[in-house]
Every structure is written in structure tokens, then in C-alpha cells.
Short mmCIF file of C-alpha atoms in Angstrom, two decimals:
data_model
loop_
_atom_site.label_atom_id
_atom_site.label_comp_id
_atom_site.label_asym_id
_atom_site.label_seq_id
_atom_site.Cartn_x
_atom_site.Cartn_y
_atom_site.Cartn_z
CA UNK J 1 -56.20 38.42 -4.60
CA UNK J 2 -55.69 34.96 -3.31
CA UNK J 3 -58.05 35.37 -0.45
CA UNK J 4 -60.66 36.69 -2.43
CA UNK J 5 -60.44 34.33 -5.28
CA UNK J 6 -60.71 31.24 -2.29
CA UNK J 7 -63.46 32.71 -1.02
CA UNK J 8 -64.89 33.23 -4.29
CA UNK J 9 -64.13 29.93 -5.26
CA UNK J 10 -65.42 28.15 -2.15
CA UNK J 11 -68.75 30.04 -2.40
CA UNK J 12 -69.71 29.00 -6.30
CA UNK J 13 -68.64 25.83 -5.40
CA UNK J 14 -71.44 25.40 -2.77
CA UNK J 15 -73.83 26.97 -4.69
CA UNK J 16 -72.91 24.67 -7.48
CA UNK J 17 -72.90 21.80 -5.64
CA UNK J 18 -76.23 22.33 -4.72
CA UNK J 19 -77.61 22.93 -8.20
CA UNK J 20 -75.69 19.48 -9.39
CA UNK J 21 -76.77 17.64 -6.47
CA UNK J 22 -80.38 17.99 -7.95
CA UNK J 23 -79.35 17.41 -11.63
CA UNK J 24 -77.77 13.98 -10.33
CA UNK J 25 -80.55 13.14 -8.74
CA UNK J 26 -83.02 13.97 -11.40
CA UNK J 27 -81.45 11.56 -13.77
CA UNK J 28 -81.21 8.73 -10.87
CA UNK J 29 -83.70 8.77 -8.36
CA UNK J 30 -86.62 11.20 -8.59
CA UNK J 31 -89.24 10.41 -11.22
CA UNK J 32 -89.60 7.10 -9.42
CA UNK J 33 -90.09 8.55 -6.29
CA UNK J 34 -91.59 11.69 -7.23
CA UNK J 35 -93.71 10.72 -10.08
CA UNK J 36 -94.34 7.01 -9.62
CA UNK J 37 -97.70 7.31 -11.71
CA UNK J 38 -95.71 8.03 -14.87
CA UNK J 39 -94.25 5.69 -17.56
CA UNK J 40 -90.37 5.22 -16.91
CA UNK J 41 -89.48 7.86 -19.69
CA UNK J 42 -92.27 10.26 -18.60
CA UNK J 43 -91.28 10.34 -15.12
CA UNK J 44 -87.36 10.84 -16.21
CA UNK J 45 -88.97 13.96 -18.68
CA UNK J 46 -91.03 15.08 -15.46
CA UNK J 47 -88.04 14.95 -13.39
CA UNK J 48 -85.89 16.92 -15.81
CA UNK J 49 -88.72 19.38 -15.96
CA UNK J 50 -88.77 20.36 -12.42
CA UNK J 51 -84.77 20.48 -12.68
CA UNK J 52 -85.42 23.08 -15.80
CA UNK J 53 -87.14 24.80 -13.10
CA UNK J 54 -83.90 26.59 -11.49
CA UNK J 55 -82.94 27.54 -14.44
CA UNK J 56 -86.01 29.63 -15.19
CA UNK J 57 -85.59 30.86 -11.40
CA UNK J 58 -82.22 31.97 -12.31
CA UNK J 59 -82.94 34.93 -14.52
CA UNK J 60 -85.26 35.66 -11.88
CA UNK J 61 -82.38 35.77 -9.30
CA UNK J 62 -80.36 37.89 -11.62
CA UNK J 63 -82.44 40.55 -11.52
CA UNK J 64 -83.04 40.65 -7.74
CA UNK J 65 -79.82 40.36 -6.99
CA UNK J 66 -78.57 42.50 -9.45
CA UNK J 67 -80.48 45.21 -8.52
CA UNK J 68 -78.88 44.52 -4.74
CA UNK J 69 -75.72 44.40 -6.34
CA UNK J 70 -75.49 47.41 -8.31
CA UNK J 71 -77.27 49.67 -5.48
CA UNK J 72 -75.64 48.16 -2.18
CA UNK J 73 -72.42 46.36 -3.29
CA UNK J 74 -71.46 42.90 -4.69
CA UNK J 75 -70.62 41.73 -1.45
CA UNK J 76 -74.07 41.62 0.00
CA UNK J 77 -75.28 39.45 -2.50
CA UNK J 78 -72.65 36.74 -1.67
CA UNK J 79 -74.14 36.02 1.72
CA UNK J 80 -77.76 36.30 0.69
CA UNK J 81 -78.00 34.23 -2.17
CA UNK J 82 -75.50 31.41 -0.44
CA UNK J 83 -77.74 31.73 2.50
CA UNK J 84 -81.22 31.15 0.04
CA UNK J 85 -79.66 28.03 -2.00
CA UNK J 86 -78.39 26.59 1.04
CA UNK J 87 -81.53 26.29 2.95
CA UNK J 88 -83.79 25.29 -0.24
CA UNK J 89 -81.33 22.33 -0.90
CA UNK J 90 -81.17 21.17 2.37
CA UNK J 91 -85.18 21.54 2.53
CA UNK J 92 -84.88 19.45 -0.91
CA UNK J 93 -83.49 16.34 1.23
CA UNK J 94 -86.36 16.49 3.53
CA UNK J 95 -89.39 16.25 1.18
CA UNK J 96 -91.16 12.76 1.60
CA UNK J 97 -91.98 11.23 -1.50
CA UNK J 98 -95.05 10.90 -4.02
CA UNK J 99 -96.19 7.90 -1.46
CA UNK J 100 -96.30 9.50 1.85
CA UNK J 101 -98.15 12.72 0.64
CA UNK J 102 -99.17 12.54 -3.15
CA UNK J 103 -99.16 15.58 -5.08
CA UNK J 104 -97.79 17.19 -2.46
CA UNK J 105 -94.45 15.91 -3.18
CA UNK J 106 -94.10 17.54 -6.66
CA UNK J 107 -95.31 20.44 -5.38
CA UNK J 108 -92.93 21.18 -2.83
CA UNK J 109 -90.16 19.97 -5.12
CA UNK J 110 -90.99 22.50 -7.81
CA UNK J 111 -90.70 25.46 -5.43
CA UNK J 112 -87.58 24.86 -3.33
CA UNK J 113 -85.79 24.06 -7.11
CA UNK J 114 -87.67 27.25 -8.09
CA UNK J 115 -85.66 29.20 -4.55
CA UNK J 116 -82.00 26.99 -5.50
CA UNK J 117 -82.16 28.51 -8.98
CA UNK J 118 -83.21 31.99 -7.38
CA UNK J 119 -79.90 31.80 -5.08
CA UNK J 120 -77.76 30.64 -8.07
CA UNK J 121 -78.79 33.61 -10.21
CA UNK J 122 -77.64 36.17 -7.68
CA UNK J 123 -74.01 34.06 -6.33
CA UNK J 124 -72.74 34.08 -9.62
CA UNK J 125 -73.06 38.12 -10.71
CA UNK J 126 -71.88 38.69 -7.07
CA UNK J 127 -68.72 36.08 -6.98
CA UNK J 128 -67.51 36.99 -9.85
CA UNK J 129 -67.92 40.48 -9.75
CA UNK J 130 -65.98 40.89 -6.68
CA UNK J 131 -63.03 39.22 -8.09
CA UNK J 132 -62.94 40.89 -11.83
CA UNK J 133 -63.19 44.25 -10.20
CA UNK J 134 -60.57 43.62 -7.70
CA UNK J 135 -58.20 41.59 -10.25
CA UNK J 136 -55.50 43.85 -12.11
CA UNK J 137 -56.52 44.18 -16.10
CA UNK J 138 -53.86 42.21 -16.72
CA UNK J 139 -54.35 38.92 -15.54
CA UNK J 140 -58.28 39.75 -15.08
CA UNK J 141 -59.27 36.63 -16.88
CA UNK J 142 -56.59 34.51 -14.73
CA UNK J 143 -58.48 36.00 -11.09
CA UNK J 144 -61.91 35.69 -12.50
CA UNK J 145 -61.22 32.00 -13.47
CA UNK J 146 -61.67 30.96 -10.06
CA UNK J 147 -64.59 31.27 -9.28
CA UNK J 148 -65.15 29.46 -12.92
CA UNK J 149 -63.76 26.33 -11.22
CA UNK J 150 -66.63 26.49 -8.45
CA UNK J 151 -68.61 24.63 -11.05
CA UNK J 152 -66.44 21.87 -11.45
CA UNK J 153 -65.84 21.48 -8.01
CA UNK J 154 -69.42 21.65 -7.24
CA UNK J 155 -69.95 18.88 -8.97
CA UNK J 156 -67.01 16.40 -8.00
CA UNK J 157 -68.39 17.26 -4.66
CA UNK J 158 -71.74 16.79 -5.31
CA UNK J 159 -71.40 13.37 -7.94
CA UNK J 160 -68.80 12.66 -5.40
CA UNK J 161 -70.82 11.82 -2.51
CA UNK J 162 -73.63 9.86 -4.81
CA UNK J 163 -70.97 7.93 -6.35
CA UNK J 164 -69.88 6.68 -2.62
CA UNK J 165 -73.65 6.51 -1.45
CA UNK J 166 -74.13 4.44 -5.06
CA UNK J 167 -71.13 2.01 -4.64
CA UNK J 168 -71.89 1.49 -0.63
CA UNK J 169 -75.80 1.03 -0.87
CA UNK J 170 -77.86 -1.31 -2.34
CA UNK J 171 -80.42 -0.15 -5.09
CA UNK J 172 -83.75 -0.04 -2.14
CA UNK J 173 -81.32 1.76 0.43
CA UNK J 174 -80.22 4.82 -2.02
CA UNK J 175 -83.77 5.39 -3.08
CA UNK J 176 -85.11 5.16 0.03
CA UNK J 177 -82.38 7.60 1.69
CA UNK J 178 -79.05 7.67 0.33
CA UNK J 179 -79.89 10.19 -2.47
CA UNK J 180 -80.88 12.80 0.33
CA UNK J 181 -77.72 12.63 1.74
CA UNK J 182 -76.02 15.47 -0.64
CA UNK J 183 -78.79 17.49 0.32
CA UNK J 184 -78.27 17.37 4.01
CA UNK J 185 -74.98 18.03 3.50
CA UNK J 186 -75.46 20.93 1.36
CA UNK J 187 -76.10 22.78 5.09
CA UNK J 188 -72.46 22.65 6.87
CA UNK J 189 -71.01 23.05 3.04
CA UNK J 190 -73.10 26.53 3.35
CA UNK J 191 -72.13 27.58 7.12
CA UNK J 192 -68.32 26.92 5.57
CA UNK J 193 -68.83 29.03 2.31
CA UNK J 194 -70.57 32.20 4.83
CA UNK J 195 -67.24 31.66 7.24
CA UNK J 196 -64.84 32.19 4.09
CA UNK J 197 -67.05 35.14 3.27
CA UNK J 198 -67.16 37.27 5.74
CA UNK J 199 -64.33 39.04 6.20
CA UNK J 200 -64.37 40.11 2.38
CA UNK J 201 -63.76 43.77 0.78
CA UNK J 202 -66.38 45.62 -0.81
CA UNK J 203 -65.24 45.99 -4.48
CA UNK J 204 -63.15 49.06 -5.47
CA UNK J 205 -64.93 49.66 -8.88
CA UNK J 206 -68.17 49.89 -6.83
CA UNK J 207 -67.25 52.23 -4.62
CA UNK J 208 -65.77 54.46 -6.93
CA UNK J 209 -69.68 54.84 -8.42
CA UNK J 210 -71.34 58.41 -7.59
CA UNK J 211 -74.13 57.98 -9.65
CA UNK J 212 -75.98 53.96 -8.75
CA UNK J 213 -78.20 53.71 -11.19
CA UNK J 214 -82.06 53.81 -9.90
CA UNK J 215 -83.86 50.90 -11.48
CA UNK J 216 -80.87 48.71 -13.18
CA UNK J 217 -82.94 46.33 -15.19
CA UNK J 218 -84.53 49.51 -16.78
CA UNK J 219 -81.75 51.09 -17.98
CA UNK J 220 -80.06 47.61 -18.82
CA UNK J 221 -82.91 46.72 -21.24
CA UNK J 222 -82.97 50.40 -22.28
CA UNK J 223 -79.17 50.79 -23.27
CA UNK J 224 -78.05 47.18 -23.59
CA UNK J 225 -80.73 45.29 -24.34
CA UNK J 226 -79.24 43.85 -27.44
CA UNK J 227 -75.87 43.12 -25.48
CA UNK J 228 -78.02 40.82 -23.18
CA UNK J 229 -79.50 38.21 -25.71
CA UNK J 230 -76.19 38.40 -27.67
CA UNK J 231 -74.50 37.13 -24.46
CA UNK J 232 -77.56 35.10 -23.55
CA UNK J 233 -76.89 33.53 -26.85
CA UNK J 234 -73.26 33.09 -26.95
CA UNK J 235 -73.21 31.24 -23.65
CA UNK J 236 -76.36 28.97 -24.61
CA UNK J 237 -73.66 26.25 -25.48
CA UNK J 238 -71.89 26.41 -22.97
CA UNK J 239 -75.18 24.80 -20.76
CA UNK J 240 -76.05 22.89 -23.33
CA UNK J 241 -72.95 20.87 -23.22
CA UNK J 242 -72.40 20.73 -19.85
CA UNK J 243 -75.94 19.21 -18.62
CA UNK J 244 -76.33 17.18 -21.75
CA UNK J 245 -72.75 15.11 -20.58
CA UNK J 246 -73.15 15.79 -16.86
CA UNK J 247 -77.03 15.13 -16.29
CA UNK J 248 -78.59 14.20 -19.88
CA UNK J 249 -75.53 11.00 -20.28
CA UNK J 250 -76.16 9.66 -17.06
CA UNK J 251 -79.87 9.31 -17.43
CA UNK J 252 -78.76 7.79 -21.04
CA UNK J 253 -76.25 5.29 -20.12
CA UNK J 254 -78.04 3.98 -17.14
CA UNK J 255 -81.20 3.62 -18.51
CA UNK J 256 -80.90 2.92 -22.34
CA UNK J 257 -77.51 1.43 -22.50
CA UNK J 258 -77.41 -0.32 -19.44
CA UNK J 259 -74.36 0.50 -17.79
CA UNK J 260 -73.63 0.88 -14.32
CA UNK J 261 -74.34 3.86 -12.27
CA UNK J 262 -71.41 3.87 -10.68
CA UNK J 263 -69.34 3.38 -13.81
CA UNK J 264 -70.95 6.36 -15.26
CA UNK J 265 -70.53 8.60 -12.89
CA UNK J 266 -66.73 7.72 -12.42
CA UNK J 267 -66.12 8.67 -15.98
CA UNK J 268 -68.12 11.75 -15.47
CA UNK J 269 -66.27 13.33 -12.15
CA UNK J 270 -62.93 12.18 -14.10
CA UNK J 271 -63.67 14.35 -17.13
CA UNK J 272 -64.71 17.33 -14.74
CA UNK J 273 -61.67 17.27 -12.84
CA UNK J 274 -59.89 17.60 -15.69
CA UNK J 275 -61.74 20.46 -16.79
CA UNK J 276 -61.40 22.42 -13.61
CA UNK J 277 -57.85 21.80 -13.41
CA UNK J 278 -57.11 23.34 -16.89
CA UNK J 279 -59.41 26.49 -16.06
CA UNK J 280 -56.82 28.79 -14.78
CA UNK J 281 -54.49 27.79 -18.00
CA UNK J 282 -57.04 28.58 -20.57
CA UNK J 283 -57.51 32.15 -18.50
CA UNK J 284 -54.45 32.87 -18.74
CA UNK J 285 -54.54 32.22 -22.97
CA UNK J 286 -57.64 34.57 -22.72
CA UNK J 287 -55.54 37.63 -20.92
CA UNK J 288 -53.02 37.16 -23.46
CA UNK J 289 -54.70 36.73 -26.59
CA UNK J 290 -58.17 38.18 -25.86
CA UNK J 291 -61.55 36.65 -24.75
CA UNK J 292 -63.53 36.60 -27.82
CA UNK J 293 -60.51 34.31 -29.78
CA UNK J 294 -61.22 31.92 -26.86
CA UNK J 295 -64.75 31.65 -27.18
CA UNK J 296 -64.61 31.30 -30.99
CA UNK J 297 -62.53 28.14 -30.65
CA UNK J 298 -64.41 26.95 -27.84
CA UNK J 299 -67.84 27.03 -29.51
CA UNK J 300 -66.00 25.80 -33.40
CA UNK J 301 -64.64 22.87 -31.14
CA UNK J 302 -68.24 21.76 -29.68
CA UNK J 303 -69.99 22.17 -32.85
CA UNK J 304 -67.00 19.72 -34.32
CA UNK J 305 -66.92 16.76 -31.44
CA UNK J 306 -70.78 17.05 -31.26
CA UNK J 307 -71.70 14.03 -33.24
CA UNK J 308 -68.39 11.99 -32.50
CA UNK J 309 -69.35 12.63 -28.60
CA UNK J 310 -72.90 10.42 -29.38
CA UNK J 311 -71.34 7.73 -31.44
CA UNK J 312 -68.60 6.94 -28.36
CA UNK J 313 -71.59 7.36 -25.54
CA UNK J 314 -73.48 5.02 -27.52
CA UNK J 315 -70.54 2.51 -27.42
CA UNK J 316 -71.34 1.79 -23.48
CA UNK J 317 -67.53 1.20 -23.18
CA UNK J 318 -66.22 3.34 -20.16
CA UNK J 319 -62.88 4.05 -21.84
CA UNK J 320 -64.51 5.73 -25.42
CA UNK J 321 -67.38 7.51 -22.99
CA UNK J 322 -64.55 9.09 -20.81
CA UNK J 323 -63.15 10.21 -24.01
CA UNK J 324 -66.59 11.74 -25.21
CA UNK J 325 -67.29 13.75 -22.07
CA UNK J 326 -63.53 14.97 -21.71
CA UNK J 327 -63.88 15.95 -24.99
CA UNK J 328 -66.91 18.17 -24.79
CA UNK J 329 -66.07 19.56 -21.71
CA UNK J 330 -62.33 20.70 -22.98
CA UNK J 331 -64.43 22.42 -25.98
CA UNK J 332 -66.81 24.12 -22.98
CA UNK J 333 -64.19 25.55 -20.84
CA UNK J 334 -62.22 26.71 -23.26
CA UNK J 335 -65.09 29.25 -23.45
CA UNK J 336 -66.19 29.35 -19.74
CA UNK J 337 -62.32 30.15 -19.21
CA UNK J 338 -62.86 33.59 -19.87
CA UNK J 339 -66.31 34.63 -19.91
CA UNK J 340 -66.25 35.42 -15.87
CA UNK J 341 -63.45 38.54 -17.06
CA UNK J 342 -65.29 38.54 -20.28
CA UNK J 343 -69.04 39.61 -19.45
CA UNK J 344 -68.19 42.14 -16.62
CA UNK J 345 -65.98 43.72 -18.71
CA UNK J 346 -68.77 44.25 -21.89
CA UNK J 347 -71.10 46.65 -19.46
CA UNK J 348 -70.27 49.72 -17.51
CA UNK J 349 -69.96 49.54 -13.46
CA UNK J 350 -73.20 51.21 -13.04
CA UNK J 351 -75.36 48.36 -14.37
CA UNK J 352 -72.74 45.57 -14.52
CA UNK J 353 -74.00 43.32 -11.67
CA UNK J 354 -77.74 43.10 -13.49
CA UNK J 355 -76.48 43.40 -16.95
CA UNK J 356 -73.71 40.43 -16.48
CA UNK J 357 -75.90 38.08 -14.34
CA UNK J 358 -79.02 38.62 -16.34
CA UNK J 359 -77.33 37.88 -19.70
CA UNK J 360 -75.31 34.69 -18.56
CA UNK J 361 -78.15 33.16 -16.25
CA UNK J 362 -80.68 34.05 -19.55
CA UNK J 363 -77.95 31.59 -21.72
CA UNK J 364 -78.79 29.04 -18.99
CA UNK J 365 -82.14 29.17 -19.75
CA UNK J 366 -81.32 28.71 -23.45
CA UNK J 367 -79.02 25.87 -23.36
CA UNK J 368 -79.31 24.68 -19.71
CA UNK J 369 -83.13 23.88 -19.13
CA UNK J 370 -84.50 22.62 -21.75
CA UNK J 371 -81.52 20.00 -23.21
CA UNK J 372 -81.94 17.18 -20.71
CA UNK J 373 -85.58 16.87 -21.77
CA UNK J 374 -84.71 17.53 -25.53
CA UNK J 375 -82.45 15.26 -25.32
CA UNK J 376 -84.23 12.57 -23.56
CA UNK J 377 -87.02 12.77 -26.12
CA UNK J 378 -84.71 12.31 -28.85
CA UNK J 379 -82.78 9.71 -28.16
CA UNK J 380 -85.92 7.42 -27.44
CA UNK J 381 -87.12 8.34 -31.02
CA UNK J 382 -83.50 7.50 -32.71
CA UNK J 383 -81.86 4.06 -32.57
CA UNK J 384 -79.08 3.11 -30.28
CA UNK J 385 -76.99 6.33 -31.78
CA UNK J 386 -79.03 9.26 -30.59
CA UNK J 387 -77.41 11.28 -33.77
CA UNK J 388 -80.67 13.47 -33.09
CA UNK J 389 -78.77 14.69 -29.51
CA UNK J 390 -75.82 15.39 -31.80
CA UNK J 391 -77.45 17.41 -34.37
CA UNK J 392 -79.02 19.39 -31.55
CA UNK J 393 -75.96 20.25 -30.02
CA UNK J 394 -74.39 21.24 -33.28
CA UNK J 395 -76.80 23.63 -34.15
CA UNK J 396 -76.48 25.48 -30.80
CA UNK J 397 -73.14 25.67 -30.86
CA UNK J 398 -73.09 27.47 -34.22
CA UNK J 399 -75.94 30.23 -32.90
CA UNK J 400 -73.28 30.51 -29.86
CA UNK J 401 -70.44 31.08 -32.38
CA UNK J 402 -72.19 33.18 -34.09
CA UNK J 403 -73.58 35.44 -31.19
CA UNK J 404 -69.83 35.66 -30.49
CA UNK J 405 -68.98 36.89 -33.85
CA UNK J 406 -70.89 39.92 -33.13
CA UNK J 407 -69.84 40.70 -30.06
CA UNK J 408 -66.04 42.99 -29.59
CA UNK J 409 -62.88 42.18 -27.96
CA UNK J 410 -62.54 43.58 -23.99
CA UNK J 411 -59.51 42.43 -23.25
CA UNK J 412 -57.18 45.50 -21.35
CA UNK J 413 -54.40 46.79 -23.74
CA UNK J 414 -51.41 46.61 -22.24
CA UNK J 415 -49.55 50.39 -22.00
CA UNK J 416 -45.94 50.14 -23.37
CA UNK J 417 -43.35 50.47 -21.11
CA UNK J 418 -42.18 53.53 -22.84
CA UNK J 419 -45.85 55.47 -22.26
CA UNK J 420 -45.21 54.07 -18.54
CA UNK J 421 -42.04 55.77 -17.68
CA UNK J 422 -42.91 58.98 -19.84
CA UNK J 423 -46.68 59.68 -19.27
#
């Protein structure tokens, strides 16, 4: 199990990393460069809209993969979809700008976010897959959490290296190359996350299967259609929390407030390394009090700090917006804890790889690609409190809570030690 979950780890991480790497930029560098004919707030919205792109792909990506997944193993669609995001995101790096070939630019930048977000769909069903079905019921939710913390190590990786290229280069040097740096990295990070991968077991619960199931999708939307957008719905917070702190903030506090890049994006990587530290913790709440409790709290705690979180952003003092982020992202992984035992465990092995993937990637959709821009718009309409952003969240957090309301306990009862010795 601690092989698997490394190599499970170290591949969402990659994959992660390249989906942040693109967020970060978004918010920095690319409707300048990419949209130069816009107004400064429409070329932000444009470049938010190509990075609500991957999240449409991702759906997208479920399915494909999901269908690879439930007829020729979970383990095939690790090296695939790492192999896909990889090679869009380095492509990403090497895409001149509006200047050097006009439209073109755009163009090219639409469809190689399009591919990242078609790899993403298909890692995460696959990662975390593997793991849950190899993890004992019993501390399911502590194996799965792993590859949870991919994420957040994605993106210290990721904000990482922009926070270095931001501190080390002058404002003309990172827009003229630094931010492409990540990107070109993104390559060896891949070649690493394949290595780690290779030597990886198929998953038991797969091979016990005798019957795959023909078309997945079909009998997914046939049989557990309503499972899908009640998961879909439940995780919508979840995104919308996350990008609005780790993508929609920076965009905010650079541009409205005035505060340094750098500054923002140490308190940023500082709250997320908190966050994927306590991961594993929270997991281990969820296999001992169930997942569903978990995610209650998690989504009653965003729709509570919501409106607090925009009245200490719009302070512009690092210390309070540390506090704000850390904040919302204890509320979000308090859910996130649990939902990689959580989903799997809600459909049956046959259809689990589509079912699970298509439902959570469907909730990034939902929360993930639209908030930046929401957001954005928002906060240019309110004063220098974007209570608007707040309101927003609030309300998606209580559909999420909701959603979860409706959906039952999984968690593995544990057999007494008496039925043990006598069964």
C-alpha cells in the first residue's frame, strides 16, 4: 500500500501541477499576451475562459477513460492520461503569443487546455481507483487520501516555481519567458510520474469482474444517473472554493488591491501546504466516523467563512488574507478528505471507473469553470468588498450540502471480533 499510494500520489501531483500551472498563469500573464486587444478586465475574463476550458474537457476525459478503465483495467489509464496532459502542457509553454501570430495564439491555447483537461479527467478515476480498491475497508479513506494530496502538491509545485521566476525576474522578463518555464518543466515532472508507474498492480476488485460492462456510460446514465448529478452537485463546492482562493484571489489582489504578486502567492502556497498536510488526518476521521458526516461539516463550514473570507481578502494585509485562504481551504478538505474512498465506494465495480470520474469531474464543471469569471465580474461591479463573491460562494455551498444530505453513508462496518473468531 505504500508503493501504490506514492505512485498514486506522484502521478495526480503532475497532472495537477499541470492544470495549476495554467490557472496561475491565467490570472498573471495571459490575457496580456494572449488577448492584448481586450480591455484589462476583458482580457483577465478571456483568459479565465480558456482556463474554464479543461474543465469542460474533463467530463469529456471521464468518459473516455472510464470506458478504458472499466473494460481494460485502471492501470492503463494512469499512463495514458499522464502521458496526454504532459505533452499538452509542455506544448502550452511553446505557443508564441497574440503578437507573433494573431489569432492563432488563442486558438492553439484553447485546444491544448481543451487536451490538459482531457488527461485530468481520466488520471483522477484511474489514481484513485487503484488505491481504494487495493486499500483494506478499513482505513480505505486513509489510502485513498493520497492521491487527494496530489492536488496540493501540484500546486506548491506549480505556484512554487512562478513564485521563484516572480521574485528573480523583472516584470518584461516573466512575461516575455519566465511564465513558460512551469510548462517546460511539466515534461521531466511527467517522464518521473510514468517511472513511478510502471511497475504497478492491476487492481484486485477489477480483476475479480466476469461480466465488464459493454458501453459504461450507458448503463451509468441508465442505472445511476441520478447518483451522478447528486455527486456532481455535492462536490461543486469543493471547486468553487478552491479556484476562487487559488486562481480567482490572485487575479483580485494583484490587480484590484494592489498587492504584490509575490506576496500573494506566498500566502497562497502557505495555506495549501497546510491543507495537504492535514489530508491524511481528516481521512482517517472519515474511516472512523463515516464519509458523509465529513462532507456535511465541510460544506456547513464553507457556507459559514464565505463572507468573512471576502472581508479579510479585501483588507490587502498578508497576515488576515493568509487567514482567509487557510480558512476556506480547511472547510474544502475536510470534504475532499474523503470523497476519493467516498465516490468509488457509492457505484458497483462494473461501472465504477466512469460512474466515479464522470460525477466528480461533472462537479468541476459546476463549481470549477465558471467561478473565476463569476467572480471576476462581480467583484468589479461591488466596491472594494466583493460581498457579491461571498454570496456566490454561500449559495453553492448550501446546494453541495444539500446534494450531500441525500446521498447514504458507505463507510465499511467493521465485523465484531466475536463474528470474526466464530463465523
Amino acid at each position: 500500500m505504500p508503493r501504490l499510494a506514492a505512485a498514486s500520489l506522484a502521478g495526480t501531483a503532475v497532472e495537477f501541477y499541470d492544470f495549476f500551472a495554467y490557472g496561475t498563469a491565467a490570472a498573471l500573464v495571459l490575457g496580456p499576451l494572449f488577448f492584448p486587444t481586450f480591455s484589462p478586465l476583458a482580457g483577465t475574463l478571456a483568459a479565465f475562459g480558456t482556463f474554464g476550458v479543461g474543465f469542460v474537457a474533463r467530463p469529456v476525459g471521464s468518459v473516455l477513460f472510464g470506458h478504458l478503465g472499466d473494460r481494460r483495467g485502471r492501470r492503463p489509464v494512469l499512463v495514458v492520461s499522464l502521458l496526454l496532459t504532459g505533452a499538452s502542457t509542455v506544448a502550452v509553454g511553446c505557443v508564441p503569443s497574440y503578437g507573433a501570430i494573431g489569432m492563432a495564439a488563442p486558438v492553439l491555447l484553447l485546444v491544448l487546455r481543451f487536451l490538459q483537461g482531457l488527461g485530468l479527467g481520466g488520471e483522477w478515476g484511474g489514481a484513485v481507483l487503484l488505491t481504494a480498491e487495493h486499500a483494506p475497508p478499513g482505513r480505505r479513506a486513509l489510502w485513498s487520501s493520497f492521491p487527494q494530496m496530489g492536488p496540493a502538491l501540484g500546486f506548491v509545485l506549480a505556484n512554487g516555481v512562478m513564485l521563484v521566476l516572480s521574485a528573480t525576474l523583472s516584470d518584461a522578463e516573466f512575461a516575455r519567458w519566465g511564465w513558460r518555464v512551469p510548462f517546460w518543466a511539466a515534461g521531466a515532472l511527467a517522464l518521473a510520474g510514468l517511472w513511478l508507474r510502471s511497475s504497478l498492480a492491476e487492481s484486485p476488485r477489477f480483476l475479480e469482474i466476469d461480466d465488464h460492462a459493454r458501453v459504461p456510460l450507458v448503463e451509468v446514465v441508465r442505472h445511476h444517473g441520478r447518483l451522478v448529478l447528486l455527486t456532481a452537485g455535492a462536490l461543486a463546492v469543493g471547486y468553487a472554493v478552491f479556484y476562487t482562493v487559488t486562481t480567482w484571489s490572485l487575479s483580485y489582489a494583484t490587480e484590484r488591491l494592489g498587492v504584490s504578486r509575490t506576496v500573494m502567492l506566498v500566502c497562497i502556497v502557505g495555506a495549501v501546504v497546510v491543507q495537504g498536510a492535514l489530508t491524511p488526518f481528516l481521512a482517517l476521521l472519515g474511516d472512523r466516523y463515516g464519509r458523509r458526516p465529513m462532507c456535511l461539516t465541510g460544506c456547513a463550514a464553507c457556507a459559514l467563512w464565505m463572507l468573512p473570507m471576502v472581508a479579510l481578502l479585501a483588507t490587502g494585509e498578508p497576515l488576515l488574507m493568509f487567514l482567509a485562504i487557510l480558512g476556506a481551504l480547511l472547510a474544502f478538505v475536510t470534504i475532499v478528505s474523503v470523497i476519493a474512498a467516498y465516490l468509488p465506494e457509492l457505484y458497483e465495480p462494473r461501472v465504477r471507473c466512469t460512474g466515479a470520474a464522470v460525477g466528480y469531474n461533472l462537479g468541476g464543471v459546476l463549481g470549477g469553470a465558471l467561478t473565476p469569471i463569476v467572480a471576476t465580474a462581480l467583484a468589479e461591479r461591488g466596491g472594494r468588498v466583493p460581498w457579491g463573491v461571498g454570496v456566490y460562494l454561500t449559495g453553492i455551498a448550501l446546494i453541495s450540502l444539500m446534494c450531500f444530505a441525500l446521498l447514504p453513508e458507505t463507510r465499511p462496518v467493521p465485523v465484531p471480533a466475536v463474528e470474526q473468531v466464530t463465523g
